[in-house]
Each structure stands twice: as C-alpha cells, then as structure tokens.
Coordinates of C-alpha atoms in Angstrom, one line a residue:
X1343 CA 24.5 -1.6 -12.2
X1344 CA 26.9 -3.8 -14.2
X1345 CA 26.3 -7.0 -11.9
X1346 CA 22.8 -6.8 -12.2
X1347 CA 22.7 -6.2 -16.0
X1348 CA 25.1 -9.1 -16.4
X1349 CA 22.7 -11.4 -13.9
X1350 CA 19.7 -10.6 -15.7
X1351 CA 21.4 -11.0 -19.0
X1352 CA 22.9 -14.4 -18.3
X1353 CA 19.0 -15.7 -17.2
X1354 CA 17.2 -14.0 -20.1
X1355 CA 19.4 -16.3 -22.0
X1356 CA 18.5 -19.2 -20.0
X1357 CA 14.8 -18.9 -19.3
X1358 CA 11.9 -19.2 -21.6
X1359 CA 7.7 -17.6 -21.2
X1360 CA 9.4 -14.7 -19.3
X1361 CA 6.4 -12.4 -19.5
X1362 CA 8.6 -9.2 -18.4
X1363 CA 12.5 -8.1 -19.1
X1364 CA 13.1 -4.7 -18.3
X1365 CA 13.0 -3.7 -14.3
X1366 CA 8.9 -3.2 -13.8
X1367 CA 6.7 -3.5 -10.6
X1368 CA 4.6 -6.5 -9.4
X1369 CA 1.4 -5.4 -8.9
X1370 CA -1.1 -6.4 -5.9
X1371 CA -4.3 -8.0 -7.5
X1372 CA -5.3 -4.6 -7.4
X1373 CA -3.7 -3.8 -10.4
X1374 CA -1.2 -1.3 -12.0
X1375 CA -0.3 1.6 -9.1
X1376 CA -0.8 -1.1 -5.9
X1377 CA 2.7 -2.9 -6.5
X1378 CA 3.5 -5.9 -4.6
X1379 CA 7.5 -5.6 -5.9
X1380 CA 8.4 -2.0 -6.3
X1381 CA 10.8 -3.2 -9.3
X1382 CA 11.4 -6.6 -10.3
X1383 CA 14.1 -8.0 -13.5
X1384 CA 11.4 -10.7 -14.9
X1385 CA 8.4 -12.6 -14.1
X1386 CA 8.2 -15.9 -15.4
X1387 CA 5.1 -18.2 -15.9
X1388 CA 5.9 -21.5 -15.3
X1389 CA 4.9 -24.6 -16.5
X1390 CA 5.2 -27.3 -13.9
X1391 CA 7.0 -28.4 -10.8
X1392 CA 10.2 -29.5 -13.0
X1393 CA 10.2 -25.7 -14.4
X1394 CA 10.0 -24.0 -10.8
X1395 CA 13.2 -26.0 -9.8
X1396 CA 15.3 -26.0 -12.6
X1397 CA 13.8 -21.5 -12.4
X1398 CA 15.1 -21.8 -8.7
X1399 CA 18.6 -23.5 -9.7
X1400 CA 19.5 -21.4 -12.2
X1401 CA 18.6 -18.6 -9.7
X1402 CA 20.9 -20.0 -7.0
X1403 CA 23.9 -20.6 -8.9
X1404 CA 23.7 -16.9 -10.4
X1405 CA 22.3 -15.9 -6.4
X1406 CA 19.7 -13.7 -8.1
X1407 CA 16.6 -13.2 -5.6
X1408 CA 13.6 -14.9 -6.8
X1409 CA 9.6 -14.8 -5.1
X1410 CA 7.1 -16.9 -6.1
X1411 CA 3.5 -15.7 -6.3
X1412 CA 0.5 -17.0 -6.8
X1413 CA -2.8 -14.6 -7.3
X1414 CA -1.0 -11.6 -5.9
X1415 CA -3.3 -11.5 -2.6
X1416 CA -1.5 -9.0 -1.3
X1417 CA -2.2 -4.8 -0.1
X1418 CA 1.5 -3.5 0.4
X1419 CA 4.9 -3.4 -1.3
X1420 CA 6.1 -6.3 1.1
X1421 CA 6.1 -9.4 -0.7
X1422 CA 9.7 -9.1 -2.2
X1423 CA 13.1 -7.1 -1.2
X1424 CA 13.7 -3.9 -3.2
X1425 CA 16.6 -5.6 -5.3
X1426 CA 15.7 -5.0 -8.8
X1427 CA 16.9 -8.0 -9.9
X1428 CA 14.3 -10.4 -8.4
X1429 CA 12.3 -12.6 -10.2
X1430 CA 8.9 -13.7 -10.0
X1431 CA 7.9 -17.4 -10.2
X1432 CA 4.2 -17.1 -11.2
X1433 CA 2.5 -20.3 -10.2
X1434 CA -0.8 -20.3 -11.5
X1435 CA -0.7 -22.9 -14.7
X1436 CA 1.3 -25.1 -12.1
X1437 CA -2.1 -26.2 -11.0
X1438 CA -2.5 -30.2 -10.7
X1439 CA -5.2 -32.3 -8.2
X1440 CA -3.9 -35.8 -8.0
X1441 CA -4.5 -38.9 -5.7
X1442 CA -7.8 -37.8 -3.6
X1443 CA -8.6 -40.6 -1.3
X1444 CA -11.7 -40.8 0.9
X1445 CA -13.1 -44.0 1.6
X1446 CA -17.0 -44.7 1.8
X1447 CA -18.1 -44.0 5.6
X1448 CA -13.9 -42.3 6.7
X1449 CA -14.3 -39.1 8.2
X1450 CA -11.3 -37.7 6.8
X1451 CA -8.9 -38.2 4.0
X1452 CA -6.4 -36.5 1.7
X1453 CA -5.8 -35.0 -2.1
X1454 CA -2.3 -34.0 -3.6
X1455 CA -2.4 -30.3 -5.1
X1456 CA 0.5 -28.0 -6.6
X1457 CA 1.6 -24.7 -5.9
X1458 CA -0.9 -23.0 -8.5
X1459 CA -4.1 -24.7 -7.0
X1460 CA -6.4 -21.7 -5.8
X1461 CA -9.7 -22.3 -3.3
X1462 CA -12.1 -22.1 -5.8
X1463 CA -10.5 -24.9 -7.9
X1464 CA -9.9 -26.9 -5.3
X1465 CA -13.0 -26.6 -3.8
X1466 CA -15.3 -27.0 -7.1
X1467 CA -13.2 -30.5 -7.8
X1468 CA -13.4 -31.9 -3.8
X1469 CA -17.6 -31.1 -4.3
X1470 CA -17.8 -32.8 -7.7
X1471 CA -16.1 -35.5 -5.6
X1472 CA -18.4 -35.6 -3.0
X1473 CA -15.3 -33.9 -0.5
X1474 CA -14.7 -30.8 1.0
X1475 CA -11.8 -29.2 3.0
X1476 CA -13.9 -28.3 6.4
X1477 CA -13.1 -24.7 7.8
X1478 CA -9.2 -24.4 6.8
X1479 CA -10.3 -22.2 3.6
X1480 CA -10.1 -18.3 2.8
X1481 CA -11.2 -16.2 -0.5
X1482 CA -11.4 -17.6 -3.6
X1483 CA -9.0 -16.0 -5.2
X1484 CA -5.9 -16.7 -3.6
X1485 CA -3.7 -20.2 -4.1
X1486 CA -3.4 -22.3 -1.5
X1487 CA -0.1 -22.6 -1.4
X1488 CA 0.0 -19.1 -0.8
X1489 CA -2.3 -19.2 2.0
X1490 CA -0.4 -21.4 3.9
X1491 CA 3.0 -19.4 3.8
X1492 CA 1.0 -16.2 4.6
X1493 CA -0.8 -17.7 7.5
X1494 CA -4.5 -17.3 5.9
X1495 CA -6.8 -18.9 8.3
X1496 CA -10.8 -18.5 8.4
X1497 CA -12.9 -17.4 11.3
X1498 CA -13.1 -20.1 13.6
X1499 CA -12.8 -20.1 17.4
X1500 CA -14.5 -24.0 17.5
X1501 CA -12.9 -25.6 14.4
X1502 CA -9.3 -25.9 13.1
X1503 CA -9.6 -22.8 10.4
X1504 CA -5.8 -21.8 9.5
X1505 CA -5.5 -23.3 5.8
X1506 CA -1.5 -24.9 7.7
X1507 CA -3.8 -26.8 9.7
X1508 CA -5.0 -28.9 6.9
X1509 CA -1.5 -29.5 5.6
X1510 CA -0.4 -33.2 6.1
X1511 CA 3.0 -32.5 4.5
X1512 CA 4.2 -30.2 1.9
X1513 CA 7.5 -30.1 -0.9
X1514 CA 9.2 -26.9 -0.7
X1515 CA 12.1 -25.9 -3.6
X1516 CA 14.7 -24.9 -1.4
X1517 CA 17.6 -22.3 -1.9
X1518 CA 19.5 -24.6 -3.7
X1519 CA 16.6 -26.4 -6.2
X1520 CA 15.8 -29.5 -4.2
X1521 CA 12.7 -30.5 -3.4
X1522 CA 12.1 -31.2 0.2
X1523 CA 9.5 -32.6 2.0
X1524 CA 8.3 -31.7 5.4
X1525 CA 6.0 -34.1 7.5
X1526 CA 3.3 -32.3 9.8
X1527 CA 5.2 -32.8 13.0
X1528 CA 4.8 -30.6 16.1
X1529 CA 8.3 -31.3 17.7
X1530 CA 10.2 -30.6 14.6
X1531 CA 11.2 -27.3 13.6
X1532 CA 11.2 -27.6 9.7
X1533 CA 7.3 -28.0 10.5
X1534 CA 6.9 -25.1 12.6
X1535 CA 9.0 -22.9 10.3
X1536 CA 7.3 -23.9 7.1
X1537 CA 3.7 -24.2 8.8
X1538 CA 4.0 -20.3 8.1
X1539 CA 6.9 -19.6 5.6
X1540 CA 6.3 -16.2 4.2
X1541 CA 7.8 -17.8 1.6
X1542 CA 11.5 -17.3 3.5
X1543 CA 11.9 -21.1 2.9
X1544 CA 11.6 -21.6 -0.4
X1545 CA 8.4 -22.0 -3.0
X1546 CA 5.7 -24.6 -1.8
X1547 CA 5.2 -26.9 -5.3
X1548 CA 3.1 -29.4 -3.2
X1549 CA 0.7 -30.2 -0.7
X1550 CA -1.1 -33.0 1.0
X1551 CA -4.2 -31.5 1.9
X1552 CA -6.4 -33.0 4.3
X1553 CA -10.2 -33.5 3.1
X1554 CA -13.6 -34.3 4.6
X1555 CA -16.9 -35.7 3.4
X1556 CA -19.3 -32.9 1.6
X1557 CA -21.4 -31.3 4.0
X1558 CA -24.0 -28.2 4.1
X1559 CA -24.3 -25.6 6.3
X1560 CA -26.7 -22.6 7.6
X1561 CA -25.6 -19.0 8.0
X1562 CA -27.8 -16.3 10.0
X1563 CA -26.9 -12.8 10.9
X1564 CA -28.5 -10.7 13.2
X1565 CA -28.0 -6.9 14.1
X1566 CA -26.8 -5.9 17.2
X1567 CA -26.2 -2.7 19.3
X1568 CA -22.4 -1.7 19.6
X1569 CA -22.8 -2.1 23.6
X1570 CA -24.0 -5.3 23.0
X1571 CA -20.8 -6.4 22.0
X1572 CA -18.0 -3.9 23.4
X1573 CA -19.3 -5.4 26.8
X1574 CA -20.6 -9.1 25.8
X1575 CA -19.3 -11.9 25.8
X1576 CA -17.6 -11.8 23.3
X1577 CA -16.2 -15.3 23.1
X1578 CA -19.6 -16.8 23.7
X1579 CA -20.7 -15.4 21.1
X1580 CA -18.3 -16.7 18.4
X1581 CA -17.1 -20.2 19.9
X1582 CA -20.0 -22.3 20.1
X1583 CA -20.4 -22.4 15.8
X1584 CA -18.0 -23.4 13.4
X1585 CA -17.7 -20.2 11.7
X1586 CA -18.5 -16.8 12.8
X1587 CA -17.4 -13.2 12.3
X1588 CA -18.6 -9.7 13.4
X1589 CA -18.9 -6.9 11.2
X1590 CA -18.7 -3.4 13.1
X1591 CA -20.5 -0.2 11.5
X1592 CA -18.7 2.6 13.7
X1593 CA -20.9 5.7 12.7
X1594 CA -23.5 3.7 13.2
X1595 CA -22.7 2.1 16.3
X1596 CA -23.8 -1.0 14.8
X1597 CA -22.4 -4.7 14.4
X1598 CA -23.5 -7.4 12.5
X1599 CA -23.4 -10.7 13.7
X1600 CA -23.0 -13.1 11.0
X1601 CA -22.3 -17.4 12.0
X1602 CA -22.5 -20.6 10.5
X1603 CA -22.5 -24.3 11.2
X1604 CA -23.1 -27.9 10.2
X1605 CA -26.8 -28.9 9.1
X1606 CA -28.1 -32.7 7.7
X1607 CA -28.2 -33.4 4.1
X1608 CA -32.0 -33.5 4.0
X1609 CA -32.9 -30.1 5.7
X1610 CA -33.0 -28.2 2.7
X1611 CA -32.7 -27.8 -1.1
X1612 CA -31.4 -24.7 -1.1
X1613 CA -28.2 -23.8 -2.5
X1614 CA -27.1 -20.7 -1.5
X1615 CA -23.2 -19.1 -2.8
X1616 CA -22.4 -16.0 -1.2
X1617 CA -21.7 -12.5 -2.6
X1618 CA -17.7 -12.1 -1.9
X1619 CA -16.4 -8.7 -3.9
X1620 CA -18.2 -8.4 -6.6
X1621 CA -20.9 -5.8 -8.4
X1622 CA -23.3 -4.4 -10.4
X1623 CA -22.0 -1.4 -13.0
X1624 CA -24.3 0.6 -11.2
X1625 CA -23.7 -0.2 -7.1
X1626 CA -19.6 0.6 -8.3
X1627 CA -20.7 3.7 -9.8
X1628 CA -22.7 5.1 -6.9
X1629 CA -19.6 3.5 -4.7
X1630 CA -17.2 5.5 -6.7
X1631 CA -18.6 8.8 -7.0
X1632 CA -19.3 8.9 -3.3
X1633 CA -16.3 7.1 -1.7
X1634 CA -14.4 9.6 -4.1
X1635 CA -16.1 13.0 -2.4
X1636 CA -15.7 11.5 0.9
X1637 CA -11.9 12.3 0.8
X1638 CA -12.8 15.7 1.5
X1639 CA -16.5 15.6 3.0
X1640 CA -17.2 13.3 6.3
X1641 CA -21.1 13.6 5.2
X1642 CA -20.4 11.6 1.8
X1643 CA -18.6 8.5 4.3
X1644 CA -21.3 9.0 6.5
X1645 CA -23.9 8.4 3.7
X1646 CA -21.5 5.2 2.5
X1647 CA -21.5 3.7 5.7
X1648 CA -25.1 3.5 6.3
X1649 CA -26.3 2.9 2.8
X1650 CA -23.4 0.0 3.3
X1651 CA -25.3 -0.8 6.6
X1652 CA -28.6 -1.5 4.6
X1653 CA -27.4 -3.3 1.9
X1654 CA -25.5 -5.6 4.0
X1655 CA -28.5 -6.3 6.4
X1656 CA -30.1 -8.8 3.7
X1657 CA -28.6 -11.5 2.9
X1658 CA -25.4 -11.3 0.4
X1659 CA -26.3 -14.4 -1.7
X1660 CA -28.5 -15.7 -4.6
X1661 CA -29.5 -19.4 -5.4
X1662 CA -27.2 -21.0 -7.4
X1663 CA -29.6 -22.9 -9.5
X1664 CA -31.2 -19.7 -10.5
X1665 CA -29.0 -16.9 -9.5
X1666 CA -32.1 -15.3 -7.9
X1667 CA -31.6 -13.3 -4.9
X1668 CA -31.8 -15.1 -1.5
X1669 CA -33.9 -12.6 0.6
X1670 CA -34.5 -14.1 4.5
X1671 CA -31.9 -15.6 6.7
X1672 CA -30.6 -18.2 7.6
X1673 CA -29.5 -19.4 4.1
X1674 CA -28.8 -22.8 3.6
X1675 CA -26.2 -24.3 1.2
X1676 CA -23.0 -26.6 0.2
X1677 CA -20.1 -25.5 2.7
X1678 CA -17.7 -24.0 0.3
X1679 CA -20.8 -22.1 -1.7
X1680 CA -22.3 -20.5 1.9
X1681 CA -19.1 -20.1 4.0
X1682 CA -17.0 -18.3 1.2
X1683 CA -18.6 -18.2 -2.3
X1684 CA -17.0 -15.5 -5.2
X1685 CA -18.1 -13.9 -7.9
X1686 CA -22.1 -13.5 -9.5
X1687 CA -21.3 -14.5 -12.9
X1688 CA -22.8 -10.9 -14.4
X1689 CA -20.6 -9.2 -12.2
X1690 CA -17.1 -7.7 -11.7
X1691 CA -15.0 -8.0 -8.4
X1692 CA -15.1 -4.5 -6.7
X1693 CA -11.1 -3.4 -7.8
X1694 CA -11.8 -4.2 -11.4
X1695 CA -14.1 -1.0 -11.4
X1696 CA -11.3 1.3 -9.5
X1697 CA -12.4 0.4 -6.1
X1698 CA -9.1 0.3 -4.6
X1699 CA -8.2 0.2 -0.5
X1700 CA -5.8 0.0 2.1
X1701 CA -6.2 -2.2 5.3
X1702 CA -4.9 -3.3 8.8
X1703 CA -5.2 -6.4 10.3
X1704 CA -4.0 -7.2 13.2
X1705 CA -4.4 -10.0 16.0
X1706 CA -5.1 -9.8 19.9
X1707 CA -6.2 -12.1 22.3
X1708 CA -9.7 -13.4 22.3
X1709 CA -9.3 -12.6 26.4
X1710 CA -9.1 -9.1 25.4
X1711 CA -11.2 -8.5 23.0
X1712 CA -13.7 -6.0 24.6
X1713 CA -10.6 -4.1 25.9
X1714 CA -9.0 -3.8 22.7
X1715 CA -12.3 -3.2 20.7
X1716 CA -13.3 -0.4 23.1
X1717 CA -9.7 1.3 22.4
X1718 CA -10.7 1.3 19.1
X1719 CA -14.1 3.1 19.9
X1720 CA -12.1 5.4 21.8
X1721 CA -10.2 6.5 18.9
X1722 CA -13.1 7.1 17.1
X1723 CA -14.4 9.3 19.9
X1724 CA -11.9 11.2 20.0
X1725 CA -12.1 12.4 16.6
X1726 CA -15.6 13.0 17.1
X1727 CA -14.8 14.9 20.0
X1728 CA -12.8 17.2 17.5
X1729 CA -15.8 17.7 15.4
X1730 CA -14.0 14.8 12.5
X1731 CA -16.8 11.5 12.1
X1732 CA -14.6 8.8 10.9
X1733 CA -16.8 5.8 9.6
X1734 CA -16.2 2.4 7.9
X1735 CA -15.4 3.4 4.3
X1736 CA -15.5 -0.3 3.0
X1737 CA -19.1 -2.5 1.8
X1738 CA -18.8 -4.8 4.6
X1739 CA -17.6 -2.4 7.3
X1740 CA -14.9 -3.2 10.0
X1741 CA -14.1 -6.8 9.9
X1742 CA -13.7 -8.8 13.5
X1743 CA -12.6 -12.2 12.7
X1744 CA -11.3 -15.3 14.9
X1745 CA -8.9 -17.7 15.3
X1746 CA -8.6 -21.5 16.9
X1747 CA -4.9 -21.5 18.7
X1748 CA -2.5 -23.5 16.3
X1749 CA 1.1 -23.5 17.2
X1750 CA 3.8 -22.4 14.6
X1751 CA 6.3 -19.8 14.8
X1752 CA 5.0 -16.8 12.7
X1753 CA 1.5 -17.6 12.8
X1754 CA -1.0 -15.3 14.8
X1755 CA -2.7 -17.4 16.8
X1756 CA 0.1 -19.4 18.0
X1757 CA 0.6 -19.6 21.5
X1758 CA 3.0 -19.9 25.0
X1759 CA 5.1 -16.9 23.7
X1760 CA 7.1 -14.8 25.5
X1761 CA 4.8 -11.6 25.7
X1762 CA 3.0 -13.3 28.8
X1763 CA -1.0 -12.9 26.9
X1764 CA -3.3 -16.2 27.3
X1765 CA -3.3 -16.8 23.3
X1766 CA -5.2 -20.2 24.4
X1767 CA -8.3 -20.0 23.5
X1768 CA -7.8 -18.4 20.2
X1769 CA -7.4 -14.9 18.6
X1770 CA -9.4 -11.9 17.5
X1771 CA -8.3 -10.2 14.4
X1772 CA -8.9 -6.3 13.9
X1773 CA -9.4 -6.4 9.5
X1774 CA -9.8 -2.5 8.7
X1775 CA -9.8 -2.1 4.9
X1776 CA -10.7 1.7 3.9
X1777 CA -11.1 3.2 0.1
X1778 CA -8.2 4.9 -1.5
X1779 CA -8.6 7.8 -3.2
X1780 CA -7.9 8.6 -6.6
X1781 CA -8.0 12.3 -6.5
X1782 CA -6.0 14.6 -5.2
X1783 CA -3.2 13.2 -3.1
X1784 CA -4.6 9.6 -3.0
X1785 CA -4.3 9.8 0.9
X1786 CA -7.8 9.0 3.0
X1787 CA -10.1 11.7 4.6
X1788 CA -7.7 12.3 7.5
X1789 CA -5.1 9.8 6.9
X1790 CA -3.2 10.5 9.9
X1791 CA -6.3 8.6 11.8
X1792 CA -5.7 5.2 10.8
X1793 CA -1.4 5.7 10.9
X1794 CA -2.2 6.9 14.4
X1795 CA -4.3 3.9 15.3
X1796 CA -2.0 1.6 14.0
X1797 CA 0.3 2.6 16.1
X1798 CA -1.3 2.8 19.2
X1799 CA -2.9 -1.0 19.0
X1800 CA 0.8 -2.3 18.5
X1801 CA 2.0 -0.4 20.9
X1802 CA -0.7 -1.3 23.7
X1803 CA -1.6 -4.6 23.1
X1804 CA 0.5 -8.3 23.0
X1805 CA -0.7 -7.7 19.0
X1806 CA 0.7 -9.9 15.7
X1807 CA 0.6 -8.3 12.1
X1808 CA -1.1 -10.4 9.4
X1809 CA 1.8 -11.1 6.8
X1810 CA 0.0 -9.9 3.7
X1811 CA -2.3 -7.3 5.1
X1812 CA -0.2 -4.2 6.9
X1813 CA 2.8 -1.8 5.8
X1814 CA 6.2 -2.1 6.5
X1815 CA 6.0 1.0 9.4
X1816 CA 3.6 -1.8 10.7
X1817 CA 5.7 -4.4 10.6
X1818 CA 8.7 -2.5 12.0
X1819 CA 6.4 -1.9 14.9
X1820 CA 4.8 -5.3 15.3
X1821 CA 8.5 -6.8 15.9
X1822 CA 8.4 -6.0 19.7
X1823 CA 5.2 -8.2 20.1
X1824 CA 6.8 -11.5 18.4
X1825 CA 8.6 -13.6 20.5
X1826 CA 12.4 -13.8 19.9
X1827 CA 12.9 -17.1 20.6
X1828 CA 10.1 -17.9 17.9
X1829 CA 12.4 -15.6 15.8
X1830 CA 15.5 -17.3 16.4
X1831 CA 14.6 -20.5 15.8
X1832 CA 12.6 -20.1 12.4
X1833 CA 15.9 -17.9 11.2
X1834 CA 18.0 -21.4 11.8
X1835 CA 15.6 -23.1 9.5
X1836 CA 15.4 -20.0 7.2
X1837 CA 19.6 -20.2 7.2
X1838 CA 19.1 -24.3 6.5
X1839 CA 16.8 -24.4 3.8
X1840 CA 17.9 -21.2 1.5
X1841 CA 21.8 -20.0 2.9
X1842 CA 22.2 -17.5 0.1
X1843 CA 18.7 -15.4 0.9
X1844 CA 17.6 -15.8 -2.4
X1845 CA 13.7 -15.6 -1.1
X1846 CA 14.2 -12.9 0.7
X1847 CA 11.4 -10.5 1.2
X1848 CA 10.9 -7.3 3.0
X1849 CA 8.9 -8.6 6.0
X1850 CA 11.8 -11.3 6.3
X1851 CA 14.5 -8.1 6.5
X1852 CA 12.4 -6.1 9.2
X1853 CA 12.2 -9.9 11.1
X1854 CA 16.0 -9.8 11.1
X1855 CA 15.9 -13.0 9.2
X1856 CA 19.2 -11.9 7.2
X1857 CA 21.3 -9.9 10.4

C-alpha cells in the first residue's frame, strides 16, 4: 500500500485538472455501476498533445500504469489492469482537425486529427468541406483514435470498412514519452502492431486520415424469412453493396435485411440521418417497464422482441431539414447522415434513461456463416425444446455484421493465420447485446444461456473476440483461436515501444503480452 500511496502522492504533486484522487472506477459510457477500470488513482483531462506526453513521462519515470480513453466505448471491465494505481488520460478536449487536402477533381486525399477527434466531429467538418471518410467509420460517439486501437470497422464485405484502413500514418506516445510515428507499411511490423494496438503500444495523439469527395447514398431494408438466410447465400447477399448488415429477430424467426450504396448527386433532395440509440421519454418507459419484468417472464421478452420487430420495420430516420419522420424505404441522404447518423435532437441516447446491456461479438468466417448462424439457432432450439423462449432483448435485435479482409495482427478480419479457416473473403461478426436488469440479481432471464453460448461458438469455430465488446472468461477463451505467431510478433513490438508495461490492460495480460 505504501508504494502506491507514495506514487500517487508524488503525481498529484506533479499534475494539474486531475478530475479524480482517491482510488474510484472508470466507468463504461454506460455510466456509474458498468466500470471500464474497476479502481483507478486519477483521471486526468488533458489539454493537448504536449500535456499527454509530458502525463506519459512523468508516468514512466515513476512506472505508474496509465490508459488513455477517449468516450469510454466500452461493455466490460477490460480496458485497464486491476492496479489501482492507473491513470486515465482522458482525450477528449485534445481534439484538433488540421491540414485537410483534397484537390478539385482527386479521388482521395488526407486531414490531420488528434487523439480526442470523435466520428461525429470529424465527419460534420469533412461535409462542411465538401469531404468525407468513405466506409472506414463506426458510431458517433466513439474517438477515432480509439477506434483504430480497438479494431472498430463498419459492415462492409465490398469496401475497405475497418477505421485502420484509413490510417496513412499515426504518432503514438510511447512508454517512454516520445512521440513516434508509424508509416502505413504492410511489411513492417510497427504497422501491423499499431494497426490494432488495444492501446498496448502507447496513446495514439495523431492521425493522418485518409478522405474522399462528399457523396450520397440510398439505404433499403427488406424483411426476410429466417430460412431465407440460414441457407442463402449469405455472401451474395452482403458483398455486392458498400454497406450492408442483417438484423436477426430469433422468436420471430425473422431477419431484416438492411444495405446501402453510392447514388449521383442529383437523384434526390432528401436528406435523411439515421436514428442510432436514442428515444422518446415514452418508447424508454414502455422499454423499461417491460425489459425489466422480462427477467422473470419469457412472455414480457416475447412482447419486446416483436413490438421491437415493428418498430424497426419502418424506416429509423427523419429529414434533417425538418426532423419529420421518413416513412418509405429506400431513404436517400449525405453518407455520414444515412450510413451512421446519432442522436434526434429531442431525444436521449437509450443508457441515459437506465437502458443498460451486455453483449458478445464475435467474428467467423464469411465461408461459414450459415454453419455458424444455424449453431446459434440450434441453441435457441434447444431452450425451446425445454419449454425456455429466449428472444432478442435489444431494439435492433441480433446484429450480423461484415468485414473486408485487412491484414494486421489483432484485428478480426485479418487473414493466412494459423487456424487453417479461409478468412479471404472477409468476416461475419455475431453482435449480441441483451438488457441488464436492475432488479433482483441484475443477471438476464436465464443467464447461463448466453455464458453457455459463448462458450460453445469459441470453442467450435476458428472465432476472434472483438476487443471492446466481450468479458474477460471470453477472452481467456478466445486465445486458442489467435494465431501465436501473430501473438509473438506484436509482443516484440509491445516489449519495443513501452518496456516497462505501463499501458498494460487486462486483454493485453490474458494475450500473454507481459509473460
């Protein structure tokens, strides 16, 4: 206890704007009870790239563990170790755009952005400029920066959609508070490390960000029957657009087919933004009160799902010039407004009301998609079989996302791995957030479901853990499906750029990053 008194003594005295002393948790952007940091010594706001390196040298020469974070996108307690005497360098104010350059009649170009810069900043400042950033993007609310060292990527099977994949180079403050910079560069392994960090490396203050002219886009969705897609063609389906997702209602043996793609300039005037998290007082309170009794009674998650179903059949966006609601597919818009959107502004995002979950995402495949998604119809089955109906217990249902194969060590839809699965013509990711309860004992109406699923997918299937999005019995799991070579070589760079493991984190322990 002395050491870390006399650590976090000797930095209180050298740090100013630290928001937090005593040892507290870091909370998820879910809020107070969802910690991402179980107990952490001080969280500091800082100011600017000069204050995140002279943070990170004082750090280092007293070998305190330090994180940095961005908008807390995060479900589990995995984003630090459980040292209480971390600290957390908060990057939001550290938010600059400099230097975009896109010539008249280029088809690509770049812009300059710090480590606080989220999507929806970046993207309102590239359309006011006449840019955009293609398909590398993910929600709104999460930091670029951050994106990148979690491995974000959109659903894409046709288009380049992890956010790394826009990344012309990046400065990262190393474990001794230098600023390095790393080239994109296939054969190096810096690049490949960094491409997906986990943040192991160091904090990511910078970014050269490859950009695009402004462009609109269309998105339908249809309905279809389960069978339609547990024995389609699955890849068919999803790689001819430049976007596209499924969205699988389970009690209702349902999926909704949702894609999106390029359209001219001219073809419409509409400017659609999309509905992403957020609600009415009174579509959370009817969400609460019934998500909250289905803990107990399968008929209340039954009634969820296909209310859920209904609502999510029109279209989940308004007309941004009027914030009337958009009623027919396909709806046609400015790329960043239709493919990702945010918030109405007389709303609140769904965990500002209580609306708290867990989630599992994992990555298979696209090859064997049918067989994995038919597993997980199987494990519903069998609980029916048992007289249990499991459902989707989330507004959208069960997420099926896609990935474009890009090569990195950590990321999950890199490829030529050791587990012998054809990871060439992309991925399929298996996103299944459920509500958490409040009452009672918190767990989910039959927890043991989704722990036993979990396990079952990693153990049956060449499968890789999203880094933000599972718990650590997941990620203990999950190890036997990464390839060790991968493993080895990203520890080098881990060992290069921060010897004392001052960023460690609790994914980078059950990695073996520090054996």
């Amino acid at each position: 206890m002395m050491p870390t008194l006399h650590r976090t003594f000797i930095l209180l005295l050298s740090i100013a704007s630290v928001s937090s002393v005593s040892a507290e948790p870091y909370n998820t952007f879910d809020g107070e009870g969802f910690p991402a940091c179980n107990d952490v010594a001080l969280i500091h706001n800082a100011t600017s790239v000069d204050d995140i390196v002279d943070m990170v040298k004082k750090a280092s020469a007293n070998s305190t563990p330090v994180r940095a974070s961005g908008k807390g996108h995060m479900w589990y307690d995995t984003m630090c170790s459980d040292n209480p005497e971390t600290i957390i360098i908060r990057t939001e104010d550290v938010n600059q755009i400099q230097n975009l350059t896109l010539e008249e009649g280029a088809e690509s170009g770049t812009v300059d952005i710090e480590a606080g810069v989220t999507f929806l900043q970046l993207a309102e400042y590239l359309h006011n400029n006449s840019a955009s950033v293609g398909y590398t993007l993910v929600n709104w609310n999460i930091t670029m920066a951050g994106a990148v060292a979690m491995g974000g990527h959109r659903s894409s099977i046709r288009e380049d959609s992890m956010v790394a994949a826009g990344v012309m180079s990046l400065d990262i403050v190393n474990g001794n508070g230098e600023v390095v910079t790393i080239e994109r560069d296939d054969s190096n392994d810096d690049w490949l490390a960094a491409s997906t960090s986990l943040g192991l490396l160091g904090v990511i203050v910078r970014m050269k960000f490859k950009i695009y002219p402004d462009f609109k886009v269309f998105a339908k969705q249809e309905t279809l029957d389960e069978d339609d897609v547990l024995n389609g063609d699955i890849y068919g389906m999803i790689a001819p657009y430049a976007t596209a997702n499924f969205w699988w209602w389970p009690y209702m043996k349902k999926f909704h087919w949702r894609y999106y793609d390029k359209i001219p300039l001219t073809l419409s005037d509409q400017e659609g933004f999309q509905n992403t998290f957020s609600l009415s007082d009174a579509e959370a309170a009817i969400a609460i009160s019934t998500l909250e009794s289905g803990k107990y009674l399968a008929t209340s998650n039954m009634f969820f799902e296909t209310t859920a179903f209904a609502i999510w059949s029109a279209p989940n966006f308004r007309e941004k010039t009027t914030q009337k609601a958009v009623t027919e597919w396909p709806v046609y818009g400015w790329n960043y407004d239709v493919l990702i959107g945010g918030l109405y502004p007389d709303q609140k995002p769904e965990w500002e009301y209580g609306l708290h979950g867990k989630t599992l995402e994992l990555a298979f495949p696209v090859t064997m998609a049918n067989q994995m998604l038919k597993r997980v119809r199987q494990a519903f089955d069998d609980m029916s079989a048992k007289g249990i109906i499991m459902t989707s217990t989330y507004r959208s249902g069960i997420n099926i996302k896609f990935g474009k194969p890009y090569y990195d060590f950590l990321g999950q839809v890199t490829y030529n791995t050791s587990d012998g699965a054809d990871w060439s013509k992309g991925a399929i990711m298996f996103d299944f957030p459920s509500f958490k309860p409040t009452i009672g004992d918190g767990l989910r109406f039959h927890e043991e479901f989704y722990l036993d699923l979990a396990k079952t997918l990693v153990d049956e299937f060449p499968c890789r853990p999203h880094w933000t999005k599972n718990t650590r019995e997941v990620f203990g799991n999950a190890t036997q499906n990464l390839d060790p070579d991968h493993l080895a070589r990203f520890k080098v760079v881990r060992e290069k750029f921060d010897p004392q493991g001052i960023f460690k984190s609790v994914v980078g322990e059950i990695l073996g990053m520090y054996d």
